[in-house]
PDB file of C-alpha atoms (C1' of nucleotides) in Angstrom:
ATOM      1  CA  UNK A   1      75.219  90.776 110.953  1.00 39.00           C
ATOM      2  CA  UNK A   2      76.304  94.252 109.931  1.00 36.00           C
ATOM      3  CA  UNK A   3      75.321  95.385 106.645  1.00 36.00           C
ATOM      4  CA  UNK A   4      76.287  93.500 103.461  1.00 39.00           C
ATOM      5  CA  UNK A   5      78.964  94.275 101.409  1.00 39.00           C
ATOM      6  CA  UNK A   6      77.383  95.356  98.301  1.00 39.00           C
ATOM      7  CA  UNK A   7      80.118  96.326  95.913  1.00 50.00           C
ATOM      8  CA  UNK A   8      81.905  94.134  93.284  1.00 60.00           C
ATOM      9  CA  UNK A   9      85.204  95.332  93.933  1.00 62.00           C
ATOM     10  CA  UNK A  10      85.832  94.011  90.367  1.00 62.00           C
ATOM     11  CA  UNK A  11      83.594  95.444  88.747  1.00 65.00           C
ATOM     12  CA  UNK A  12      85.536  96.921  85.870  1.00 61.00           C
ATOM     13  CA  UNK A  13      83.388 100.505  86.402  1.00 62.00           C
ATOM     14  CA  UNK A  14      85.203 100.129  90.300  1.00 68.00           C
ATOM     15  CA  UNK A  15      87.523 102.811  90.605  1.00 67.00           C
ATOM     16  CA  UNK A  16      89.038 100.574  93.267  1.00 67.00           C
ATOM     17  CA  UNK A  17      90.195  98.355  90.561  1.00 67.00           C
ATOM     18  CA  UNK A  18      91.998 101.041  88.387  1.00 68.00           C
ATOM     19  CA  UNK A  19      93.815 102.545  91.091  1.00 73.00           C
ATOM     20  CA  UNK A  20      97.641 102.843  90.070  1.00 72.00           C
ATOM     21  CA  UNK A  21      97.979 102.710  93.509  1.00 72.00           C
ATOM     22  CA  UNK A  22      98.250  99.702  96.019  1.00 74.00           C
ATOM     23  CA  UNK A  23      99.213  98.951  99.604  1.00 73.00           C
ATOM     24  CA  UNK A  24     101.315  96.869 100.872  1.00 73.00           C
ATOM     25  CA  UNK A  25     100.575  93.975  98.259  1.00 78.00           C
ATOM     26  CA  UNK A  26      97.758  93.489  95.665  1.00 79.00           C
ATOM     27  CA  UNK A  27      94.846  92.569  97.811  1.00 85.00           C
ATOM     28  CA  UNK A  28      95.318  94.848 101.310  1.00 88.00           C
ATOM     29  CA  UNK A  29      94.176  97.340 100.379  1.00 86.00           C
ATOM     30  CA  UNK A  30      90.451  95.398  99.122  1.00 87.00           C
ATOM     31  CA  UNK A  31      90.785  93.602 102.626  1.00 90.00           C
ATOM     32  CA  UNK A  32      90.743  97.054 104.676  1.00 90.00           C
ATOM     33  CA  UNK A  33      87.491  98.139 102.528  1.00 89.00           C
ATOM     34  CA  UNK A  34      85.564  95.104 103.442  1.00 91.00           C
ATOM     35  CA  UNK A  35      86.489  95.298 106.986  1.00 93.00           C
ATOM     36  CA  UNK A  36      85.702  99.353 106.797  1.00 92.00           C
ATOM     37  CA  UNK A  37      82.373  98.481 108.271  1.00 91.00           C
ATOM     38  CA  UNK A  38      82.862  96.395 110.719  1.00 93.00           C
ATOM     39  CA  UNK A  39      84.461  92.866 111.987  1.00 95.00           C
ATOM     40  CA  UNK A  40      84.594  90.251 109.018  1.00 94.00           C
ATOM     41  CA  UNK A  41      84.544  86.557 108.990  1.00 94.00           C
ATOM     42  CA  UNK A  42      87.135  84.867 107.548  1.00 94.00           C
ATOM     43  CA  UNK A  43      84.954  83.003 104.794  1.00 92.00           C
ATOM     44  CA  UNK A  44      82.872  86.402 104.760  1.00 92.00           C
ATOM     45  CA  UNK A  45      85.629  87.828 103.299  1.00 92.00           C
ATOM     46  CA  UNK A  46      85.780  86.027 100.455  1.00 89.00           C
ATOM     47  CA  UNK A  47      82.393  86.611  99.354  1.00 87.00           C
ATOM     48  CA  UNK A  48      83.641  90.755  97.646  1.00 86.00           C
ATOM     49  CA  UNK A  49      87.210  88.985  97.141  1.00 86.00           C
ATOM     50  CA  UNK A  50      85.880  85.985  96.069  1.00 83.00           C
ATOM     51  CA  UNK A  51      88.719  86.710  93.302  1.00 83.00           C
ATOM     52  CA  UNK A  52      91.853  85.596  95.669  1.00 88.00           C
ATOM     53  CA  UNK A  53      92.266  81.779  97.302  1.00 90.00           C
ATOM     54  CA  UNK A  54      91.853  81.325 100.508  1.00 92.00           C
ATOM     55  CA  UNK A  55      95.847  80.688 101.211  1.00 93.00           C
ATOM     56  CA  UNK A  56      96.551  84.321  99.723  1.00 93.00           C
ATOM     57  CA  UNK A  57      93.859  85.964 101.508  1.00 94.00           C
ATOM     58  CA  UNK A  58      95.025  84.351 104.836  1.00 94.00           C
ATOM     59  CA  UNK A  59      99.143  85.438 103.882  1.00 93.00           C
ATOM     60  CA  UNK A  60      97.070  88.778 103.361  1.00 93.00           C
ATOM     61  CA  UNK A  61      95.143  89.009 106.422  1.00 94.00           C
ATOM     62  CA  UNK A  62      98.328  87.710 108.521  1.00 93.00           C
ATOM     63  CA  UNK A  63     100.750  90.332 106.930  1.00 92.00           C
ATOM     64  CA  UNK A  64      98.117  93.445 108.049  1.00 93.00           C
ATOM     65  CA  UNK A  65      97.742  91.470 111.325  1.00 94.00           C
ATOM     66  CA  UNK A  66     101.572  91.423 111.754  1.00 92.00           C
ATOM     67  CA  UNK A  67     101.489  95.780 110.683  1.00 91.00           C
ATOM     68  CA  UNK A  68      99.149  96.187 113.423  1.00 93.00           C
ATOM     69  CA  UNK A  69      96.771  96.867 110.886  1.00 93.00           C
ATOM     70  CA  UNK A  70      93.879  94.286 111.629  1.00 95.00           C
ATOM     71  CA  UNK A  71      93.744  91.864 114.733  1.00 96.00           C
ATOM     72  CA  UNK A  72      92.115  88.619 114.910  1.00 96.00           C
ATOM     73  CA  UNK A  73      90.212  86.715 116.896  1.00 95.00           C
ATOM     74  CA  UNK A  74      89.590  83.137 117.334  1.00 94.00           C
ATOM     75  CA  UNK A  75      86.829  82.110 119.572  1.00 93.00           C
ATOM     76  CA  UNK A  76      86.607  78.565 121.042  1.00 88.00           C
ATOM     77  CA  UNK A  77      83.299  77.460 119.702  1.00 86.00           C
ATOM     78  CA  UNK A  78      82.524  74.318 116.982  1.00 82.00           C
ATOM     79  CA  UNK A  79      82.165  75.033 114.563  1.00 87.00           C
ATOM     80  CA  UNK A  80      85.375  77.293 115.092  1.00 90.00           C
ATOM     81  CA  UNK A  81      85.239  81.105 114.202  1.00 93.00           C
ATOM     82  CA  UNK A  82      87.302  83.808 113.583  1.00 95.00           C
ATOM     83  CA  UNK A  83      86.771  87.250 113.017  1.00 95.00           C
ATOM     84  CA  UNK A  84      89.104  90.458 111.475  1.00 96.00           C
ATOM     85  CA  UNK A  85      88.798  93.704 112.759  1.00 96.00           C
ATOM     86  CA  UNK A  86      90.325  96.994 112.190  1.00 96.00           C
ATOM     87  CA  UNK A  87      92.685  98.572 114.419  1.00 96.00           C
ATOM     88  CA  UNK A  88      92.686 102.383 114.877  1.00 97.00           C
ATOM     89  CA  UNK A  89      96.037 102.337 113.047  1.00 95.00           C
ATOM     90  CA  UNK A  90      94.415 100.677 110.383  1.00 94.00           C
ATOM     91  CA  UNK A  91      91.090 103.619 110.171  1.00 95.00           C
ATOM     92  CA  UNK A  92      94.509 105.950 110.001  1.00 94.00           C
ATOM     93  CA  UNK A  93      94.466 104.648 106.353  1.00 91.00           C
ATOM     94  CA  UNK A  94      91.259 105.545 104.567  1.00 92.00           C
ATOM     95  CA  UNK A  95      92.489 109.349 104.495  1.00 92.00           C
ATOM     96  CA  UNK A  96      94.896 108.124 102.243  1.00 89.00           C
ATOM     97  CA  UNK A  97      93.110 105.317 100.261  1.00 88.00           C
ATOM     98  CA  UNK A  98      90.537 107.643  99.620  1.00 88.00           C
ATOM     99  CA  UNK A  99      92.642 110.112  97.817  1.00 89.00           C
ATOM    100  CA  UNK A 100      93.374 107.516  95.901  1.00 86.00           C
ATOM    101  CA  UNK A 101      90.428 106.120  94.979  1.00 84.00           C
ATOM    102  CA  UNK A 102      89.571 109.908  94.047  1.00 88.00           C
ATOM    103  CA  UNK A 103      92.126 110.283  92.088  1.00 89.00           C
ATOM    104  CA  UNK A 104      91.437 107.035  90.065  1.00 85.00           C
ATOM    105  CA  UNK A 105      87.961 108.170  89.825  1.00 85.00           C
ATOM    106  CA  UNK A 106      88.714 111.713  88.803  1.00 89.00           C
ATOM    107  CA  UNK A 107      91.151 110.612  86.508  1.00 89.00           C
ATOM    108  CA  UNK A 108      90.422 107.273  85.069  1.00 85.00           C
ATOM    109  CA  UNK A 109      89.586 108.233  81.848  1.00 88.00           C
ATOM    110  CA  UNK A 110      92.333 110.213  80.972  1.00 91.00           C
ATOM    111  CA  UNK A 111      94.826 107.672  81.661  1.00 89.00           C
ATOM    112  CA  UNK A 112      92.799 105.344  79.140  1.00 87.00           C
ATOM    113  CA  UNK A 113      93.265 107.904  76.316  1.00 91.00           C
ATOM    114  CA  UNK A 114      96.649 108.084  76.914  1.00 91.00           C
ATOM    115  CA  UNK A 115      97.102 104.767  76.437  1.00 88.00           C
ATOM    116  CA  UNK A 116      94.576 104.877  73.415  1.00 89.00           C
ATOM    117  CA  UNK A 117      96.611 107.331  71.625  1.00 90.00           C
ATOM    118  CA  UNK A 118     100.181 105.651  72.942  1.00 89.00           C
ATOM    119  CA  UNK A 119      99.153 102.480  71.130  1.00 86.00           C
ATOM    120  CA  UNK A 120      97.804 104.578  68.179  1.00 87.00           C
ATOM    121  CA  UNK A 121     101.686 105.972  67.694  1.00 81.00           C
ATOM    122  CA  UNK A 122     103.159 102.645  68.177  1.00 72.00           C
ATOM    123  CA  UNK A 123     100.882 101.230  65.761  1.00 64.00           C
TER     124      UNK A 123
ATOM    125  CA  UNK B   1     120.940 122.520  85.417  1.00 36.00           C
ATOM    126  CA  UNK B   2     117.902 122.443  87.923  1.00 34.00           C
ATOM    127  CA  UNK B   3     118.548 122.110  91.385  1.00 34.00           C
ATOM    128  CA  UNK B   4     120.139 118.997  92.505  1.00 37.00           C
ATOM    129  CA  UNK B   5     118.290 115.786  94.236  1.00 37.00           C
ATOM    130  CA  UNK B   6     119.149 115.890  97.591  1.00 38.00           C
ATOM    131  CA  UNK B   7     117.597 113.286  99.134  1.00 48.00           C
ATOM    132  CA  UNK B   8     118.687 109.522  99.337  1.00 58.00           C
ATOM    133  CA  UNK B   9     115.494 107.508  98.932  1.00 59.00           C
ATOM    134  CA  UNK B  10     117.070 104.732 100.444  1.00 60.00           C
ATOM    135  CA  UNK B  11     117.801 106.563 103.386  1.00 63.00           C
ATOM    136  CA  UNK B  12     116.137 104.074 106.288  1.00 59.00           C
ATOM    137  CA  UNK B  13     114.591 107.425 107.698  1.00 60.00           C
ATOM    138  CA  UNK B  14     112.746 108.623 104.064  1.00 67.00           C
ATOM    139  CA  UNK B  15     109.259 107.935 104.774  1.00 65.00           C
ATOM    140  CA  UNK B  16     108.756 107.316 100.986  1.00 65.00           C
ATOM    141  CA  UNK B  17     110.443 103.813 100.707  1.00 66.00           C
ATOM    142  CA  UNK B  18     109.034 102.369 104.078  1.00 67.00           C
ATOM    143  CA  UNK B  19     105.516 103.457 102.737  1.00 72.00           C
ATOM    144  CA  UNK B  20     102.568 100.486 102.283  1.00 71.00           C
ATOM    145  CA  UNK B  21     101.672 102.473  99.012  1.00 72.00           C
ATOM    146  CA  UNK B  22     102.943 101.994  95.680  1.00 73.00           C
ATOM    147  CA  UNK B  23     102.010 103.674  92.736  1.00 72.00           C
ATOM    148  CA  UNK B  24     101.746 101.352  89.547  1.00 73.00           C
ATOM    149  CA  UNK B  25     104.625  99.508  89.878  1.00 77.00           C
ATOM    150  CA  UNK B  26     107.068  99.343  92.743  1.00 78.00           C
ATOM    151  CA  UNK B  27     108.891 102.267  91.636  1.00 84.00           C
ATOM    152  CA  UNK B  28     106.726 104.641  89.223  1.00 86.00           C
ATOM    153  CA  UNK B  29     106.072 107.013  92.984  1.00 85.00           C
ATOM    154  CA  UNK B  30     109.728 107.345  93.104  1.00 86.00           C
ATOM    155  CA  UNK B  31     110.255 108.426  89.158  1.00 90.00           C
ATOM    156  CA  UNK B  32     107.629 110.899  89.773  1.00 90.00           C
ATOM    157  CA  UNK B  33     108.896 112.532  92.566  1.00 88.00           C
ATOM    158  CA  UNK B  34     112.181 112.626  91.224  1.00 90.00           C
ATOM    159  CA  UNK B  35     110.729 114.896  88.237  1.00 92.00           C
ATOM    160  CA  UNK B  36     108.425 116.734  90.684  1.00 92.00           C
ATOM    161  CA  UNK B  37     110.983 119.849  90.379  1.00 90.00           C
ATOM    162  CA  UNK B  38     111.699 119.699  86.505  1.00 93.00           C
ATOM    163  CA  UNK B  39     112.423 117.314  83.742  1.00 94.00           C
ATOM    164  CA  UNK B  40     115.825 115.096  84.193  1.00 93.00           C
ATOM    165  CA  UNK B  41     117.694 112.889  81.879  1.00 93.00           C
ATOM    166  CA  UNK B  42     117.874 109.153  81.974  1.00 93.00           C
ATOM    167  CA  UNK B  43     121.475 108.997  83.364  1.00 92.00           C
ATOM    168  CA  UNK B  44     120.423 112.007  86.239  1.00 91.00           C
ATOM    169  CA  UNK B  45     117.537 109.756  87.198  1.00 91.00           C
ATOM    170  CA  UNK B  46     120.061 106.946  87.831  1.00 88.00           C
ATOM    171  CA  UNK B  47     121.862 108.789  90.392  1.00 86.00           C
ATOM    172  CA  UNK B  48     118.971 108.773  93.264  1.00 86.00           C
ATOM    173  CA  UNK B  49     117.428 105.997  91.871  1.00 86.00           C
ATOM    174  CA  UNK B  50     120.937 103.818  92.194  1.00 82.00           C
ATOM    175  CA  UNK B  51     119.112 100.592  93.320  1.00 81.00           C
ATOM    176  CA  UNK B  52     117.474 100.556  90.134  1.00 87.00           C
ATOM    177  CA  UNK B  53     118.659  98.705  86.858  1.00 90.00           C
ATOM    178  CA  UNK B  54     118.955 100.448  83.718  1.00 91.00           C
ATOM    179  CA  UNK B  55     116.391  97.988  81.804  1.00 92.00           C
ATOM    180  CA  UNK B  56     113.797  98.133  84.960  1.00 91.00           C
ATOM    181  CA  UNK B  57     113.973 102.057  85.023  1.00 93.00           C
ATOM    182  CA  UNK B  58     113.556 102.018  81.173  1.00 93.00           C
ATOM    183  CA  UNK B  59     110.387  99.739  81.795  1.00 92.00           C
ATOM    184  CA  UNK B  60     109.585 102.050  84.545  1.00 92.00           C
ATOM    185  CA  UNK B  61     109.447 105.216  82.462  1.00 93.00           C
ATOM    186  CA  UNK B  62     107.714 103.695  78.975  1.00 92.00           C
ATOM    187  CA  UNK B  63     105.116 102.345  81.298  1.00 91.00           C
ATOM    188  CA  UNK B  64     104.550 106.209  82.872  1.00 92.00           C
ATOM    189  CA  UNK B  65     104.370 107.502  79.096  1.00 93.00           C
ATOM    190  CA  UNK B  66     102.190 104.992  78.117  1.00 91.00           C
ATOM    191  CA  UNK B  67      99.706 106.242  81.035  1.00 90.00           C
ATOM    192  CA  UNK B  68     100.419 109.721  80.229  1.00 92.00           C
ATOM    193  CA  UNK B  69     102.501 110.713  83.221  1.00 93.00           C
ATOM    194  CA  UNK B  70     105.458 111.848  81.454  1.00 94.00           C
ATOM    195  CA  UNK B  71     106.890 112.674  78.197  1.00 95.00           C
ATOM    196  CA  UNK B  72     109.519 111.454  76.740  1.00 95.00           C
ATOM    197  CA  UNK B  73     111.981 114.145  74.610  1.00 95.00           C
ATOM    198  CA  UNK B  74     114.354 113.023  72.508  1.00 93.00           C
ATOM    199  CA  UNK B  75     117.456 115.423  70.915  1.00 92.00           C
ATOM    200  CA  UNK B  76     118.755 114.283  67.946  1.00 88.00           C
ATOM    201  CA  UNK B  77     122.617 115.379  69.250  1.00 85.00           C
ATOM    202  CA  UNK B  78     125.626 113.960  69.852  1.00 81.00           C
ATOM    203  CA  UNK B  79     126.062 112.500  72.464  1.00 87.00           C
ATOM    204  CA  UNK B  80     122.398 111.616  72.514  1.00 89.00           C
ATOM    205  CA  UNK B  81     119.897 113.228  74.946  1.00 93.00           C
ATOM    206  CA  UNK B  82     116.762 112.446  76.246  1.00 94.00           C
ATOM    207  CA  UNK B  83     114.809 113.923  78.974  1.00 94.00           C
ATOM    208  CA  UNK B  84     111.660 113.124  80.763  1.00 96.00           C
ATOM    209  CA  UNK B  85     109.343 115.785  82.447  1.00 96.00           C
ATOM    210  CA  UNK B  86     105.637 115.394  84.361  1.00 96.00           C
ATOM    211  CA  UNK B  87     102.856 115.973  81.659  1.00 96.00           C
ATOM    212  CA  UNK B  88      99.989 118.038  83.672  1.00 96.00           C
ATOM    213  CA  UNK B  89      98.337 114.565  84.109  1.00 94.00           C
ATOM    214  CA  UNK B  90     101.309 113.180  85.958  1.00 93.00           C
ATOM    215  CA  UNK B  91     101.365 116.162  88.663  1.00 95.00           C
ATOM    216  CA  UNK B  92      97.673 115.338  89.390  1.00 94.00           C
ATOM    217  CA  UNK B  93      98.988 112.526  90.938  1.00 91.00           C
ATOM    218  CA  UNK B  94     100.953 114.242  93.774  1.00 92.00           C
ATOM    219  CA  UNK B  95      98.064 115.335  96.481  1.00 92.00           C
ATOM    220  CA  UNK B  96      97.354 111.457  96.715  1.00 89.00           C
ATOM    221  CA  UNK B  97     100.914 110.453  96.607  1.00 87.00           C
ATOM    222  CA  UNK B  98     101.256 113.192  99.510  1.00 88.00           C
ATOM    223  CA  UNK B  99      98.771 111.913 101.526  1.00 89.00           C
ATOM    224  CA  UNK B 100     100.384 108.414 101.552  1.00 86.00           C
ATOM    225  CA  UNK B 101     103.662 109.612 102.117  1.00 84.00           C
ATOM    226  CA  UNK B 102     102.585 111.835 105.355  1.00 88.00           C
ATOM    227  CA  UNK B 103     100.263 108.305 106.394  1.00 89.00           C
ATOM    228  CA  UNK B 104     104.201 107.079 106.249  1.00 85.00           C
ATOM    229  CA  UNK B 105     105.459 109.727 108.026  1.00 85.00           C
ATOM    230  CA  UNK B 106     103.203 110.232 110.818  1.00 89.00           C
ATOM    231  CA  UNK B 107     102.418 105.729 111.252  1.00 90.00           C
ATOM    232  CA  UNK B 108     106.392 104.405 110.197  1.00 86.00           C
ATOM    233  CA  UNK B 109     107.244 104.090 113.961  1.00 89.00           C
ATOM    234  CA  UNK B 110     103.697 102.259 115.296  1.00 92.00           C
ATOM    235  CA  UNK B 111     103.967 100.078 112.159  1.00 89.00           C
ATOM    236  CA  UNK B 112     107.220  98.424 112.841  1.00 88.00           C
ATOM    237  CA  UNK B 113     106.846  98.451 116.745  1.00 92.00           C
ATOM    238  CA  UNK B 114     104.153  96.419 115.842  1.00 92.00           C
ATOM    239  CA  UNK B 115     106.382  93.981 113.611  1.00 89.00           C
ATOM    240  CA  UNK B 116     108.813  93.727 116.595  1.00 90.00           C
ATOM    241  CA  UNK B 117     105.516  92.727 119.195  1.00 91.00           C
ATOM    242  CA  UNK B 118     104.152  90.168 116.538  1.00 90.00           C
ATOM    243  CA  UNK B 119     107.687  88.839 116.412  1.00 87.00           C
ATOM    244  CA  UNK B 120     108.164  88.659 120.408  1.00 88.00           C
ATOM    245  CA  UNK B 121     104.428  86.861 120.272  1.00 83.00           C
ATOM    246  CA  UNK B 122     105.827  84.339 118.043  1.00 74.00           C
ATOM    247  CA  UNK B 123     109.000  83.264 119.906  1.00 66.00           C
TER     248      UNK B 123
ATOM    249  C1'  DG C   1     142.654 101.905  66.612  1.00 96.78           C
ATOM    250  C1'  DA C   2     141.011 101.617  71.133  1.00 96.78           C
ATOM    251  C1'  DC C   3     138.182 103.481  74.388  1.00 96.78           C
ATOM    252  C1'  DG C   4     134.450 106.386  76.483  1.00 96.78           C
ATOM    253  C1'  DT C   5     129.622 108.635  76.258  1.00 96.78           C
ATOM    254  C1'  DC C   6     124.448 108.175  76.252  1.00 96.78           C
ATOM    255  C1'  DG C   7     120.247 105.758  76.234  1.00 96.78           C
ATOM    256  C1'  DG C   8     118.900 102.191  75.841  1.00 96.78           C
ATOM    257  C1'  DT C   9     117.726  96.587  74.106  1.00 96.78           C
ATOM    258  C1'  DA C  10     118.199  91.292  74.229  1.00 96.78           C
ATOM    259  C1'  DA C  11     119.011  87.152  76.500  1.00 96.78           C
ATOM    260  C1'  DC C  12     119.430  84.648  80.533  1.00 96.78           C
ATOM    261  C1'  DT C  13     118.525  83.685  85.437  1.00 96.78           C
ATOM    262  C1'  DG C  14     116.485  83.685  89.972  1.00 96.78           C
ATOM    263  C1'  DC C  15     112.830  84.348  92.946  1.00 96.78           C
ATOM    264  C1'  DA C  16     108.538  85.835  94.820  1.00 96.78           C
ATOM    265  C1'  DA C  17     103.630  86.008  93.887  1.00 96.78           C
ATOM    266  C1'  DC C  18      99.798  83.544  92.875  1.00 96.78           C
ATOM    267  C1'  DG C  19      96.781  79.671  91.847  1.00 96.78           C
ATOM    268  C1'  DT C  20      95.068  74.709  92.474  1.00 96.78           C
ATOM    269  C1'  DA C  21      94.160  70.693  94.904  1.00 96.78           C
ATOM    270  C1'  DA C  22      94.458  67.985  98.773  1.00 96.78           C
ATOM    271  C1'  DC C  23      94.250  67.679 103.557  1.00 96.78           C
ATOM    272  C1'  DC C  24      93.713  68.777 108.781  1.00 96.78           C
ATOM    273  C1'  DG C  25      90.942  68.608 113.590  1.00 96.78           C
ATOM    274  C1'  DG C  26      86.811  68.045 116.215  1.00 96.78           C
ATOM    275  C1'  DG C  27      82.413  68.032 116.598  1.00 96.78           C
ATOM    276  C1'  DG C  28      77.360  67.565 114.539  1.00 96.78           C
ATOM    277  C1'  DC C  29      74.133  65.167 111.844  1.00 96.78           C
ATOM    278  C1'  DG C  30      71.633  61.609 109.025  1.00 96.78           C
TER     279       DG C  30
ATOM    280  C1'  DC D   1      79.723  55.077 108.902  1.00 96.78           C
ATOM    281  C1'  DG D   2      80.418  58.973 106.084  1.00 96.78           C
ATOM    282  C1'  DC D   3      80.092  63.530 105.149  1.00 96.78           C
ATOM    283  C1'  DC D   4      79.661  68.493 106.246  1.00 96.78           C
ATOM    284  C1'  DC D   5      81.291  72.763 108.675  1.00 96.78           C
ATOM    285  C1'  DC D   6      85.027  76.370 109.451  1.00 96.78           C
ATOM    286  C1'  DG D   7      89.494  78.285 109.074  1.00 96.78           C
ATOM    287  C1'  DG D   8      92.939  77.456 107.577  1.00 96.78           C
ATOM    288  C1'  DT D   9      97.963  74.638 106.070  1.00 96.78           C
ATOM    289  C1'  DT D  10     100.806  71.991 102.875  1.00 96.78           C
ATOM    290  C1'  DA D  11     102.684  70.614  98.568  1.00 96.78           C
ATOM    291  C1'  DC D  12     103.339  71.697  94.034  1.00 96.78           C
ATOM    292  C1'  DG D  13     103.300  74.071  89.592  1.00 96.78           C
ATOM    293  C1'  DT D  14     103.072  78.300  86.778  1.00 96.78           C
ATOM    294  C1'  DT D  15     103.637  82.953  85.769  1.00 96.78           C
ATOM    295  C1'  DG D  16     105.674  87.169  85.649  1.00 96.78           C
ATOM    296  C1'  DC D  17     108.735  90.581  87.664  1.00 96.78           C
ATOM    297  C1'  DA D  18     113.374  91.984  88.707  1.00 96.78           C
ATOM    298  C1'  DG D  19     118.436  91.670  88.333  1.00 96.78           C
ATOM    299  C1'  DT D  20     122.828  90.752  85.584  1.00 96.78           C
ATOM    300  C1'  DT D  21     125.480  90.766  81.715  1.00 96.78           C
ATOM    301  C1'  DA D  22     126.525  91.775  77.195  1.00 96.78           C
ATOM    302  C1'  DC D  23     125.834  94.551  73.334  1.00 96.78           C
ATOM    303  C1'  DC D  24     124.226  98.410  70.043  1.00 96.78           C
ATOM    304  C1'  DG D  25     125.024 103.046  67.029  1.00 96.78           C
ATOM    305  C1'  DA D  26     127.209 107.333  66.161  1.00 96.78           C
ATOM    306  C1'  DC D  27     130.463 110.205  67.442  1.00 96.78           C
ATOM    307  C1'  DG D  28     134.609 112.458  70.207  1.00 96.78           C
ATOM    308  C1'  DT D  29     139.066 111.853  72.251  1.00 96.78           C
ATOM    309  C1'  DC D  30     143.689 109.936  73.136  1.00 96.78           C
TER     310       DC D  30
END
DNA sequence: GACGTCGGTAACTGCAACGTAACCGGGGCG
DNA sequence: CGCCCCGGTTACGTTGCAGTTACCGACGTC
């Protein structure tokens, strides 16, 4: 066991969440976070994503797999298990997510007045 | 007249439309680096942006003004004009979209070789 | 009077994303 | 026997996004 994953991802307060930006499709990006640590189950994962079914978190997992971006391994033990890692390509990422997430951190707020005062005008 | 925009975003080899990031919606990143050198009028918008509809553009840019990205000026002429330019807000945005585009630039060619071994695994 | 310009909007259509529920194998366990 | 475990797959329905087409007002031009 490596350590937990302690964040709510949805947590509204989550800059994560509020990010304008995304990769690839809506969930990758939460997927490469959880993994950031270290190798991930399969129903580990969907403890922090416990938002997305299991059929779109395995189309998810599959489609990074396919990018190079995770592999995954099956061992032959019963009960069967399977573990996600990141690849190097995939570390290549966080640079990038991370200015991100800054920015949605940093700038969060302001993008919630301006939609304040844009419905204010409307209204 | 600013200068013109050169570049075909389309173009197979433009790192920005083979990137795993989006910003908002699948093509706010593209508005906003269209009006990275100066404000532009719906119609000049159209011209690099040519895959685009007119009503999904139009959605496009209210959505941007709603968040505060751009602004939206309207001339009360005739012919009618309107042009959109980055609000300070809006060019806060480009170190992270930079970061994702050189992530494109630097990982395009190791993402799709490994599409092309995932697909030789498979058959 | 017909047509073009500019910046859109409205209505309709198709399709991909996403969710839910059921089900799978192959063993362990009561 | 019957049910649980894990890591999914399959079928099916809904939702929402994106594209197409047609149309608008107010004016200039042929």
């Amino acid at each position: 066991m490596i350590s937990p994953l302690p964040r709510d991802l949805f947590d509204p307060a989550c800059p994560s969440n509020a990010t304008p930006f995304q990769i690839g499709d809506k969930w990758a990006g939460m997927v490469l976070v959880c993994l950031e640590e270290g190798p991930r189950r399969f129903s580990e994962l969907r403890v922090p994503l416990h938002r997305v079914s299991a059929k779109v978190l395995a189309e998810t997992l599959r489609a990074l797999e396919r990018d190079g971006m995770v592999t995954r391994t099956a061992y032959d033990e019963v009960p069967p298990r399977v573990d996600y890692a990141l690849t190097p390509l995939g570390r290549t990422l966080f640079p990038a997510m991370d200015a991100c997430r800054a920015w949605a951190a940093e700038h969060l707020t302001e993008v919630l007045d301006a939609r304040d005062d844009y419905a204010r005008r409307g209204a």
